């Protein structure tokens, strides 16, 4: 049987998309394809960072829900273990944390582990590799979005990535070693990009399902499991001190026991897309012997797209640090595992973006389409979502963007159309300020009132009775639909007057109905003449009818007399014959 293809990791709920380009502006790799006013995610380009999910004001960007996958693992009778990311301490309050293991067991999970065990081993390995290979820079990261980014967009830096699994995959390997190869592992954390890790050859078969904390909460709700009704209980694994700090920038370096006062130039931690980009560009241009720990989300995984955004970031950070301290006494320091268990391979990947395939001629042609052939016309304002007009032109050539996305161009076009309507409409258009001074008139209005721009700035009473406009200004009414005879101009107008509240201006539209009125008058005259003539005709016809009737009446009487005579003659003939 054919399996239904899984939806892509990040996608758009098109019915909600309002074509605002915000996701495109925020997407660090411009993986959003604008098509017919909808913002689609191009899976090949997407690094699953989830930035667009956080940014979309309409909640039109979302990620794949894998609750069904997790449920199936349990329903199929597998021994299922959970690997809970250390950022759970930022998501759940203190009383909730102690009940979480029971809630997970109520879902059918048989072993509740902590990803910090995998994180600890990865930190040790990172340190070992970096110390054995002093030539850097070494990029040590637990962030799959960052790895996707380097593989697709900075392949020249792939060799700088430490060839290690993520803490999630490392922990899954430890769990399978400990609980048996048949164990199924569900990772639960803050990260959407972790879902993309499942397709990596190194990770396939280690982690069986990735859920975010949002999905976990939805699953508990579906099952009617209320944390407040669950018993307090322990995880099946004790926490690992310091590795609980992994969700914060610098957590890996700290767990590795490296000098971390934040001022060591050989240990660089960076978070946020902007910071990551700048640092990577920096090391490309000037390679340093340093260990770099980048995380894609601003403030690290505590701000991951799989976390409900209710709690503020500083509280989340505080909760992580406090939890690390509170659990210090109960924590363990695991034995270093065999590093070979955690090796991974990274390779450059095709993002399908290939801007180099677009010719200069194509770019210039597209720029010209939107009136940007001259560099001074290229505003590079970023309103379309691209950093420059040129980048947007390249995106148009690659089918990722549409020419109409240029807002200044569309505004100019609209203004030009409005100007055209303003100057060619047969109706007069008048614009007044809130003191009833004339701000503007179109050619039709000037013709109606035989005036020119010389009267701009003068009070409307110069041309007509200001009373209707005063009514609007006083707020008695918001609009008027009146018919006014302007005798001096021999002009009868239907006038639609209304207030532009925000602009504090009055607009008047004057429809000349003088000739229409004359036409109607003529029609009325013709109609009354016609009625008169019809009456005359009718009278005449009645008379004629009466005459005819009279004539017919006389001839009928004579006819009757004649018939009577003939009948008496025939009767007398008959009696004579007998
Ligand atoms: S942010 Fe993107 S997905 Fe959301 S409404 Fe705007 S264009 Fe659509
Ligand atoms: S998930 Fe990240 S890379 Fe993918 S479309 Fe959204 S912002 Fe862009
Ligand atoms: S910073 Fe953390 S949550 Fe954000 S993409 Fe990277 S791993 Fe995922």
Coordinates of C-alpha atoms and ligand atoms in Angstrom, one line a residue:
X1 CA 0.0 0.0 0.0
X2 CA 1.3 3.5 -0.9
X3 CA 2.0 5.6 2.2
X4 CA 0.6 9.1 2.3
X5 CA 3.6 11.4 1.9
X6 CA 4.4 13.2 5.2
X7 CA 3.8 17.0 5.0
X8 CA 7.0 19.1 4.9
X9 CA 8.3 20.2 8.3
X10 CA 7.5 23.9 8.0
X11 CA 4.5 24.9 5.8
X12 CA 1.9 27.6 5.3
X13 CA -1.8 27.4 6.2
X14 CA -2.7 29.2 3.0
X15 CA -6.2 30.2 4.1
X16 CA -4.6 32.3 6.8
X17 CA -1.8 33.9 4.8
X18 CA -2.4 37.7 4.3
X19 CA 0.4 38.3 1.8
X20 CA 2.3 40.7 4.2
X21 CA 5.9 39.4 3.4
X22 CA 6.8 39.4 7.1
X23 CA 7.9 35.7 7.0
X24 CA 10.0 36.5 3.9
X25 CA 11.7 39.4 5.6
X26 CA 12.5 37.3 8.6
X27 CA 13.5 34.1 6.8
X28 CA 17.4 34.0 7.0
X29 CA 17.7 32.1 3.7
X30 CA 14.7 33.4 1.7
X31 CA 13.1 30.0 1.5
X32 CA 9.6 31.5 1.0
X33 CA 8.2 31.4 -2.4
X34 CA 5.6 34.1 -3.1
X35 CA 3.0 33.0 -5.6
X36 CA -0.4 34.5 -6.3
X37 CA -0.4 36.3 -3.0
X38 CA 0.5 33.3 -0.9
X39 CA 3.8 32.6 1.0
X40 CA 4.8 29.0 0.4
X41 CA 7.8 27.3 2.1
X42 CA 10.3 25.9 -0.4
X43 CA 11.4 22.7 1.4
X44 CA 14.7 22.4 -0.5
X45 CA 15.8 25.8 0.6
X46 CA 14.3 25.7 4.1
X47 CA 16.6 25.0 7.1
X48 CA 13.6 24.4 9.4
X49 CA 14.7 27.1 11.8
X50 CA 11.1 28.0 12.5
X51 CA 11.7 31.8 12.4
X52 CA 8.8 32.3 10.1
X53 CA 6.5 30.5 12.6
X54 CA 7.4 32.9 15.4
X55 CA 7.1 35.9 13.0
X56 CA 3.9 35.3 11.2
X57 CA 1.2 37.6 12.7
X58 CA -1.6 35.5 11.3
X59 CA -0.3 32.1 12.6
X60 CA -0.3 31.0 9.0
X61 CA 3.1 29.4 9.3
X62 CA 3.2 26.1 11.2
X63 CA 5.1 22.9 11.5
X64 CA 4.3 19.2 11.0
X65 CA 2.4 17.6 13.9
X66 CA 3.9 14.2 14.8
X67 CA 1.7 13.2 17.7
X68 CA 0.2 10.4 15.5
X69 CA 3.7 9.0 15.0
X70 CA 4.4 9.0 18.7
X71 CA 1.0 7.4 19.5
X72 CA 1.5 4.7 16.9
X73 CA 4.8 3.7 18.5
X74 CA 3.0 3.2 21.8
X75 CA -0.1 1.6 20.3
X76 CA 2.0 -0.9 18.4
X77 CA 3.3 -2.2 21.7
X78 CA 6.9 -0.9 21.5
X79 CA 9.0 -0.2 24.5
X80 CA 9.1 3.6 24.2
X81 CA 11.6 5.9 25.9
X82 CA 11.5 9.7 26.0
X83 CA 14.5 12.0 25.8
X84 CA 13.4 15.2 27.4
X85 CA 15.5 18.3 26.4
X86 CA 16.9 20.3 29.3
X87 CA 14.9 23.4 28.1
X88 CA 11.9 21.7 29.8
X89 CA 12.9 23.6 32.9
X90 CA 12.1 26.9 31.1
X91 CA 8.7 25.6 29.8
X92 CA 7.2 23.9 32.9
X93 CA 6.9 25.5 36.4
X94 CA 8.6 23.9 39.4
X95 CA 5.4 22.0 40.5
X96 CA 4.8 20.9 36.9
X97 CA 8.4 19.5 36.4
X98 CA 8.0 17.1 39.3
X99 CA 4.7 15.7 37.8
X100 CA 5.9 15.6 34.2
X101 CA 7.4 12.0 34.4
X102 CA 4.1 10.7 35.7
X103 CA 2.2 12.5 32.9
X104 CA 4.6 10.9 30.3
X105 CA 4.1 7.5 31.8
X106 CA 0.3 8.0 31.6
X107 CA 0.8 8.5 27.9
X108 CA 2.4 5.1 27.6
X109 CA 6.0 6.1 27.7
X110 CA 8.0 3.5 29.7
X111 CA 11.3 5.2 30.3
X112 CA 11.7 9.0 30.9
X113 CA 15.3 10.1 30.3
X114 CA 17.1 13.4 30.1
X115 CA 18.8 14.6 26.9
X116 CA 21.5 16.2 29.2
X117 CA 23.2 12.8 29.2
X118 CA 23.8 13.0 25.5
X119 CA 24.8 16.6 25.8
X120 CA 27.4 15.8 28.4
X121 CA 29.0 13.2 26.2
X122 CA 29.0 15.5 23.1
X123 CA 30.7 18.3 25.2
X124 CA 33.5 15.9 26.3
X125 CA 34.0 14.8 22.7
X126 CA 34.0 18.4 21.4
X127 CA 36.7 19.3 23.8
X128 CA 38.8 16.3 23.0
X129 CA 38.6 16.8 19.3
X130 CA 39.3 20.6 19.6
X131 CA 42.3 20.0 21.8
X132 CA 43.7 17.2 19.6
X133 CA 43.3 19.5 16.5
X134 CA 44.3 23.0 17.6
X135 CA 44.0 24.4 14.1
X136 CA 40.5 25.9 14.0
X137 CA 38.1 27.3 14.0
X138 CA 35.9 24.5 15.3
X139 CA 32.2 24.9 15.1
X140 CA 30.6 22.9 17.9
X141 CA 26.8 23.1 18.0
X142 CA 23.7 21.2 19.1
X143 CA 21.7 23.2 16.7
X144 CA 20.4 21.3 13.6
X145 CA 19.1 24.6 12.0
X146 CA 22.7 25.8 12.1
X147 CA 24.0 22.6 10.5
X148 CA 21.3 22.7 7.8
X149 CA 22.4 26.3 7.2
X150 CA 26.1 25.5 6.8
X151 CA 25.4 22.5 4.6
X152 CA 23.1 24.4 2.3
X153 CA 24.5 27.9 2.3
X154 CA 28.0 27.9 3.7
X155 CA 29.3 24.5 2.4
X156 CA 32.9 25.9 2.5
X157 CA 32.6 25.7 6.3
X158 CA 31.4 22.1 6.5
X159 CA 34.9 21.0 7.3
X160 CA 34.9 23.3 10.4
X161 CA 31.9 21.5 11.9
X162 CA 32.9 19.1 14.7
X163 CA 31.9 15.7 13.2
X164 CA 29.6 14.8 16.1
X165 CA 26.0 13.8 16.6
X166 CA 23.6 16.2 18.3
X167 CA 22.9 15.6 22.0
X168 CA 19.4 14.3 21.0
X169 CA 20.9 11.6 18.7
X170 CA 23.8 10.9 21.2
X171 CA 21.3 10.3 24.0
X172 CA 19.1 8.1 21.7
X173 CA 22.2 6.0 21.1
X174 CA 22.9 5.7 24.8
X175 CA 19.3 4.8 25.5
X176 CA 19.4 2.0 22.8
X177 CA 22.7 0.7 24.2
X178 CA 21.2 0.6 27.7
X179 CA 17.6 -0.4 27.1
X180 CA 18.0 -2.6 24.0
X181 CA 18.2 -1.9 20.2
X182 CA 14.4 -2.4 19.9
X183 CA 13.7 0.6 22.1
X184 CA 11.9 3.4 20.3
X185 CA 13.0 6.9 21.2
X186 CA 10.8 10.0 21.2
X187 CA 12.7 13.2 21.7
X188 CA 10.6 16.1 23.2
X189 CA 12.1 19.6 23.1
X190 CA 11.8 23.2 21.9
X191 CA 13.1 22.7 18.4
X192 CA 11.4 22.2 15.0
X193 CA 14.7 21.7 13.2
X194 CA 15.2 18.5 15.2
X195 CA 12.5 17.0 13.0
X196 CA 14.7 17.5 10.0
X197 CA 17.5 15.5 11.8
X198 CA 15.5 12.3 11.5
X199 CA 16.3 12.1 7.7
X200 CA 20.1 12.2 8.3
X201 CA 21.7 8.8 7.7
X202 CA 23.6 9.1 11.0
X203 CA 20.4 9.6 13.0
X204 CA 17.9 7.5 11.1
X205 CA 17.1 4.5 13.4
X206 CA 18.3 6.2 16.5
X207 CA 15.5 8.7 17.1
X208 CA 12.0 7.5 16.1
X209 CA 10.0 10.6 16.6
X210 CA 10.5 14.3 17.5
X211 CA 7.9 16.3 19.3
X212 CA 8.0 19.9 20.4
X213 CA 6.8 21.0 23.8
X214 CA 3.8 22.5 22.1
X215 CA 2.9 19.0 20.7
X216 CA 3.5 17.4 24.1
X217 CA 1.0 19.8 25.7
X218 CA -1.5 19.1 22.9
X219 CA -1.1 15.4 23.3
X220 CA -1.7 15.6 27.1
X221 CA -4.8 17.7 26.4
X222 CA -6.1 15.1 23.9
X223 CA -5.6 12.4 26.4
X224 CA -7.2 14.4 29.2
X225 CA -4.1 14.3 31.3
X226 CA -3.9 17.2 33.7
X227 CA -0.4 17.8 35.2
X228 CA -2.0 19.0 38.4
X229 CA -3.7 15.6 38.8
X230 CA -0.5 13.6 38.2
X231 CA 1.6 12.3 41.1
X232 CA 5.1 13.7 41.7
X233 CA 7.7 11.2 40.5
X234 CA 11.3 11.1 39.3
X235 CA 12.8 10.8 35.9
X236 CA 14.4 7.5 35.2
X237 CA 17.7 9.3 34.8
X238 CA 19.2 11.8 37.1
X239 CA 20.1 15.2 35.6
X240 CA 23.7 16.0 34.6
X241 CA 24.9 19.2 36.2
X242 CA 26.0 22.0 33.8
X243 CA 24.6 20.0 30.8
X244 CA 21.2 21.4 32.0
X245 CA 22.6 24.7 30.7
X246 CA 22.7 23.5 27.1
X247 CA 19.7 25.5 26.0
X248 CA 21.5 28.8 26.7
X249 CA 24.2 30.3 24.5
X250 CA 27.5 28.9 25.8
X251 CA 26.0 25.8 27.4
X252 CA 28.1 23.4 25.4
X253 CA 31.3 25.2 26.2
X254 CA 30.4 25.4 29.9
X255 CA 29.5 21.7 30.0
X256 CA 32.9 20.9 28.4
X257 CA 34.5 22.5 31.4
X258 CA 36.3 25.1 29.2
X259 CA 37.2 28.4 30.6
X260 CA 34.1 30.5 30.2
X261 CA 34.1 34.0 31.6
X262 CA 32.6 35.3 28.3
X263 CA 35.9 37.2 27.6
X264 CA 37.9 34.3 26.2
X265 CA 38.6 35.2 22.5
X266 CA 39.2 31.5 21.8
X267 CA 35.7 30.5 22.9
X268 CA 33.0 32.3 21.0
X269 CA 29.3 31.7 21.6
X270 CA 26.8 33.4 19.5
X271 CA 23.0 33.3 19.1
X272 CA 20.5 34.7 16.7
X273 CA 20.6 34.6 12.9
X274 CA 22.3 37.9 12.6
X275 CA 25.0 37.0 15.1
X276 CA 25.6 33.6 13.4
X277 CA 25.9 35.2 10.0
X278 CA 28.3 37.8 11.1
X279 CA 30.5 35.4 13.0
X280 CA 30.6 32.8 10.1
X281 CA 31.5 35.6 7.6
X282 CA 34.2 36.7 10.1
X283 CA 35.8 33.3 10.4
X284 CA 35.6 32.7 6.6
X285 CA 37.6 35.9 6.0
X286 CA 39.9 35.5 9.0
X287 CA 40.0 31.9 10.3
X288 CA 40.9 31.9 14.0
X289 CA 42.0 29.1 16.3
X290 CA 38.8 29.2 18.3
X291 CA 35.9 27.0 19.4
X292 CA 32.6 28.6 18.2
X293 CA 29.3 27.6 19.7
X294 CA 26.5 29.0 17.6
X295 CA 22.7 28.7 18.2
X296 CA 20.2 29.9 15.6
X297 CA 17.5 31.1 18.0
X298 CA 18.0 34.4 19.7
X299 CA 18.8 33.6 23.4
X300 CA 19.2 29.9 22.4
X301 CA 16.8 27.0 22.6
X302 CA 14.7 28.6 25.4
X303 CA 13.3 30.7 22.5
X304 CA 12.8 27.7 20.1
X305 CA 9.8 27.7 17.9
X306 CA 8.4 24.7 19.6
X307 CA 7.9 26.6 22.9
X308 CA 4.7 28.4 23.7
X309 CA 5.7 32.0 23.8
X310 CA 3.7 33.0 27.0
X311 CA 6.6 33.3 29.4
X312 CA 9.2 36.0 28.9
X313 CA 12.7 35.1 27.9
X314 CA 14.5 36.4 31.0
X315 CA 12.2 34.2 33.2
X316 CA 13.0 31.2 31.0
X317 CA 16.7 31.9 31.3
X318 CA 16.5 32.3 35.1
X319 CA 14.5 29.0 35.4
X320 CA 17.2 27.1 33.5
X321 CA 20.0 28.5 35.7
X322 CA 18.0 27.9 38.9
X323 CA 17.1 24.3 37.9
X324 CA 20.7 23.6 37.2
X325 CA 21.7 24.8 40.7
X326 CA 18.7 23.2 42.5
X327 CA 19.4 19.8 41.0
X328 CA 23.2 19.9 41.6
X329 CA 23.1 17.7 44.6
X330 CA 20.9 15.1 42.9
X331 CA 22.8 15.2 39.6
X332 CA 25.3 12.7 38.3
X333 CA 28.6 12.9 36.4
X334 CA 28.4 10.0 33.8
X335 CA 31.4 8.1 32.8
X336 CA 32.8 9.2 29.4
X337 CA 31.4 6.9 26.7
X338 CA 33.3 5.6 23.7
X339 CA 33.6 8.7 21.4
X340 CA 33.2 6.5 18.3
X341 CA 29.5 6.1 19.3
X342 CA 28.9 9.7 18.5
X343 CA 30.6 10.4 15.2
X344 CA 28.6 12.1 12.4
X345 CA 29.3 13.2 8.9
X346 CA 28.3 16.5 7.3
X347 CA 28.3 17.3 3.6
X348 CA 27.5 20.3 1.5
X349 CA 23.9 20.1 0.2
X350 CA 22.0 21.6 -2.7
X351 CA 19.6 24.4 -1.6
X352 CA 18.3 24.8 -5.1
X353 CA 18.8 28.5 -4.8
X354 CA 21.5 28.9 -7.5
X355 CA 21.4 32.7 -7.9
X356 CA 24.5 32.4 -10.1
X357 CA 22.3 30.9 -12.8
X358 CA 20.6 34.3 -13.4
X359 CA 22.2 36.4 -16.0
X360 CA 22.8 40.1 -15.7
X361 CA 20.5 40.7 -18.7
X362 CA 17.6 39.0 -16.9
X363 CA 18.2 41.1 -13.7
X364 CA 18.3 44.3 -15.7
X365 CA 15.1 43.4 -17.5
X366 CA 13.3 42.6 -14.3
X367 CA 14.5 45.8 -12.7
X368 CA 13.3 47.8 -15.7
X369 CA 9.9 46.2 -15.4
X370 CA 9.4 47.9 -12.0
X371 CA 11.0 51.2 -13.1
X372 CA 14.4 50.5 -11.4
X373 CA 16.8 50.5 -14.3
X374 CA 18.8 53.4 -12.8
X375 CA 20.6 52.7 -9.5
X376 CA 19.1 55.8 -7.9
X377 CA 15.6 54.3 -8.5
X378 CA 16.7 51.2 -6.5
X379 CA 15.5 52.1 -3.0
X380 CA 16.7 48.9 -1.4
X381 CA 14.1 49.5 1.3
X382 CA 13.5 45.8 2.1
X383 CA 9.7 46.2 2.1
X384 CA 9.3 43.3 -0.3
X385 CA 11.3 41.0 2.0
X386 CA 14.6 41.2 0.1
X387 CA 17.5 43.2 1.3
X388 CA 18.0 44.9 -2.1
X389 CA 16.1 45.5 -5.3
X390 CA 18.7 43.5 -7.1
X391 CA 18.3 40.5 -4.8
X392 CA 14.5 40.7 -5.4
X393 CA 15.1 40.8 -9.1
X394 CA 17.1 37.6 -8.9
X395 CA 14.4 36.0 -6.8
X396 CA 11.8 37.0 -9.5
X397 CA 14.1 35.4 -12.1
X398 CA 14.3 32.2 -10.0
X399 CA 10.5 32.1 -9.6
X400 CA 10.6 32.8 -5.9
X401 CA 9.1 36.3 -6.0
X402 CA 6.7 38.4 -8.1
X403 CA 7.4 41.8 -9.6
X404 CA 4.3 43.2 -7.9
X405 CA 5.9 42.7 -4.5
X406 CA 7.7 46.0 -4.8
X407 CA 5.5 48.3 -2.6
X408 CA 7.0 51.7 -3.7
X409 CA 6.5 50.6 -7.3
X410 CA 2.9 49.5 -6.7
X411 CA 2.2 52.7 -4.8
X412 CA 3.6 54.8 -7.7
X413 CA 1.4 52.8 -10.1
X414 CA -1.6 53.3 -7.9
X415 CA -0.9 57.0 -7.6
X416 CA -0.5 57.3 -11.4
X417 CA -3.8 55.6 -11.9
X418 CA -5.4 57.8 -9.3
X419 CA -4.0 60.9 -10.9
X420 CA -5.3 59.7 -14.3
X421 CA -8.8 59.1 -12.9
X422 CA -8.6 62.5 -11.1
X423 CA -7.7 64.4 -14.2
X424 CA -10.0 62.5 -16.7
X425 CA -13.2 62.0 -14.7
X426 CA -16.2 64.1 -16.1
X427 CA -17.2 64.8 -12.5
X428 CA -15.7 67.7 -10.6
X429 CA -13.5 66.9 -7.6
X430 CA -12.8 69.4 -4.9
X431 CA -10.6 69.1 -1.8
X432 CA -10.8 71.5 1.1
X433 CA -8.9 71.7 4.4
X434 CA -10.6 71.9 7.8
X435 CA -10.8 75.7 7.5
X436 CA -12.6 75.3 4.1
X437 CA -9.8 76.6 2.1
X438 CA -9.4 75.1 -1.4
X439 CA -6.6 72.5 -1.5
X440 CA -7.2 71.1 -4.9
X441 CA -9.6 70.9 -7.9
X442 CA -9.6 68.7 -10.9
X443 CA -10.0 70.0 -14.5
X444 CA -13.7 69.1 -14.6
X445 CA -14.4 71.2 -11.4
X446 CA -12.4 74.1 -12.8
X447 CA -14.5 74.0 -16.0
X448 CA -17.8 73.9 -14.1
X449 CA -16.9 76.9 -12.0
X450 CA -14.9 78.8 -14.6
X451 CA -11.8 79.0 -12.3
X452 CA -8.1 78.1 -12.3
X453 CA -5.4 77.2 -9.7
X454 CA -5.1 80.9 -8.9
X455 CA -7.9 80.4 -6.3
X456 CA -6.0 77.6 -4.5
X457 CA -5.9 78.5 -0.8
X458 CA -9.0 80.7 -1.0
X459 CA -12.1 80.0 1.1
X460 CA -14.8 78.0 -0.6
X461 CA -17.3 80.9 -0.1
X462 CA -15.4 82.5 -3.0
X463 CA -17.1 80.0 -5.3
X464 CA -20.3 78.8 -3.5
X465 CA -22.4 78.8 -0.4
X466 CA -20.2 77.2 2.3
X467 CA -23.1 76.0 4.5
X468 CA -23.0 72.3 3.5
X469 CA -19.2 72.2 4.1
X470 CA -19.7 73.9 7.5
X471 CA -22.1 71.2 8.5
X472 CA -19.5 68.5 7.8
X473 CA -16.8 70.4 9.8
X474 CA -19.1 70.9 12.7
X475 CA -19.6 67.1 12.9
X476 CA -23.4 67.4 12.4
X477 CA -23.1 64.8 9.7
X478 CA -20.3 62.8 8.1
X479 CA -21.5 63.0 4.5
X480 CA -24.0 64.8 2.4
X481 CA -25.8 63.9 -0.8
X482 CA -27.5 67.1 -2.1
X483 CA -28.6 68.8 -5.3
X484 CA -27.6 72.4 -5.6
X485 CA -28.3 75.0 -8.3
X486 CA -25.3 77.3 -8.8
X487 CA -27.1 80.2 -10.6
X488 CA -24.1 82.3 -11.4
X489 CA -22.6 79.3 -13.3
X490 CA -26.0 78.1 -14.7
X491 CA -25.1 74.8 -13.2
X492 CA -27.2 72.2 -11.4
X493 CA -25.1 69.7 -9.5
X494 CA -25.7 66.6 -7.5
X495 CA -23.0 66.9 -4.8
X496 CA -21.5 64.1 -2.7
X497 CA -19.6 65.7 0.2
X498 CA -17.7 63.8 2.8
X499 CA -15.1 64.2 5.5
X500 CA -11.7 62.5 5.6
X501 CA -11.4 62.4 9.3
X502 CA -7.7 61.4 9.7
X503 CA -6.6 63.9 7.1
X504 CA -9.0 66.6 8.3
X505 CA -10.1 67.3 4.8
X506 CA -13.3 67.5 2.9
X507 CA -13.8 65.9 -0.5
X508 CA -16.6 67.0 -2.8
X509 CA -17.7 65.2 -5.9
X510 CA -19.8 67.4 -8.2
X511 CA -22.0 65.6 -10.8
X512 CA -23.3 68.0 -13.4
X513 CA -27.0 67.3 -13.9
X514 CA -27.9 70.5 -15.7
X515 CA -28.4 69.0 -19.1
X516 CA -30.0 65.9 -17.6
X517 CA -32.5 68.3 -15.9
X518 CA -33.2 70.1 -19.1
X519 CA -33.6 66.9 -20.9
X520 CA -36.2 65.8 -18.3
X521 CA -38.0 69.1 -18.7
X522 CA -38.2 68.6 -22.4
X523 CA -39.5 65.1 -21.9
X524 CA -42.2 66.4 -19.5
X525 CA -43.3 69.0 -22.1
X526 CA -43.4 66.4 -24.8
X527 CA -45.3 64.1 -22.6
X528 CA -48.0 66.7 -21.7
X529 CA -48.3 67.8 -25.4
X530 CA -48.8 64.2 -26.3
X531 CA -51.4 63.7 -23.7
X532 CA -53.3 66.8 -25.0
X533 CA -53.2 65.6 -28.6
X534 CA -54.3 62.1 -27.6
X535 CA -57.3 63.6 -25.7
X536 CA -58.3 65.6 -28.8
X537 CA -58.0 62.6 -30.9
X538 CA -60.0 60.6 -28.5
X539 CA -62.8 63.1 -28.5
X540 CA -62.8 63.2 -32.2
X541 CA -63.0 59.5 -32.4
X542 CA -65.9 59.3 -29.9
X543 CA -67.8 61.8 -32.1
X544 CA -67.1 59.8 -35.2
X545 CA -68.3 56.6 -33.4
X546 CA -71.5 58.3 -32.3
X547 CA -72.2 59.5 -35.9
X548 CA -71.5 56.0 -37.3
X549 CA -73.8 54.5 -34.6
X550 CA -76.5 57.0 -35.5
X551 CA -76.2 56.2 -39.2
X552 CA -76.1 52.5 -38.5
X553 CA -79.2 52.8 -36.3
X554 CA -81.2 54.5 -39.1
X555 CA -80.3 52.0 -41.8
X556 CA -81.1 49.1 -39.5
X557 CA -84.7 50.4 -38.9
X558 CA -85.2 50.8 -42.7
X559 CA -83.9 47.3 -43.3
X560 CA -86.3 45.8 -40.7
X561 CA -89.3 47.5 -42.4
X562 CA -88.2 46.1 -45.8
X563 CA -87.9 42.6 -44.5
X564 CA -91.2 42.8 -42.7
X565 CA -92.9 43.9 -46.1
X566 CA -91.2 41.0 -48.0
X567 CA -92.4 38.5 -45.4
X568 CA -96.0 39.6 -45.6
X569 CA -95.9 39.4 -49.4
X570 CA -94.6 35.9 -49.4
X571 CA -97.2 34.8 -46.8
X572 CA -100.0 36.1 -49.0
X573 CA -98.6 34.3 -52.1
X574 CA -98.5 31.0 -50.2
X575 CA -102.2 31.2 -49.1
X576 CA -103.3 32.1 -52.7
X577 CA -101.5 29.0 -54.1
X578 CA -103.3 26.5 -51.7
Ligands
LIG1 S1 4.0 36.4 7.6 FE1 4.0 35.2 5.7 S2 2.6 33.5 6.0 FE2 2.2 35.0 7.6 S3 0.5 36.2 6.7 FE3 2.5 37.3 6.2 S4 3.0 36.5 4.2 FE4 1.5 35.1 5.0
LIG2 S1 11.6 27.6 8.8 FE1 13.3 29.1 8.6 S2 14.3 28.6 6.7 FE2 12.3 27.6 6.6 S3 11.0 29.1 5.6 FE3 10.8 29.4 7.8 S4 12.2 31.0 8.3 FE4 12.8 30.2 6.3
LIG3 S1 18.7 27.3 18.8 FE1 17.9 25.4 19.7 S2 15.7 25.5 19.3 FE2 16.6 27.0 18.0 S3 16.9 26.0 16.1 FE3 18.8 25.7 17.2 S4 18.6 23.8 18.4 FE4 16.6 24.4 17.6

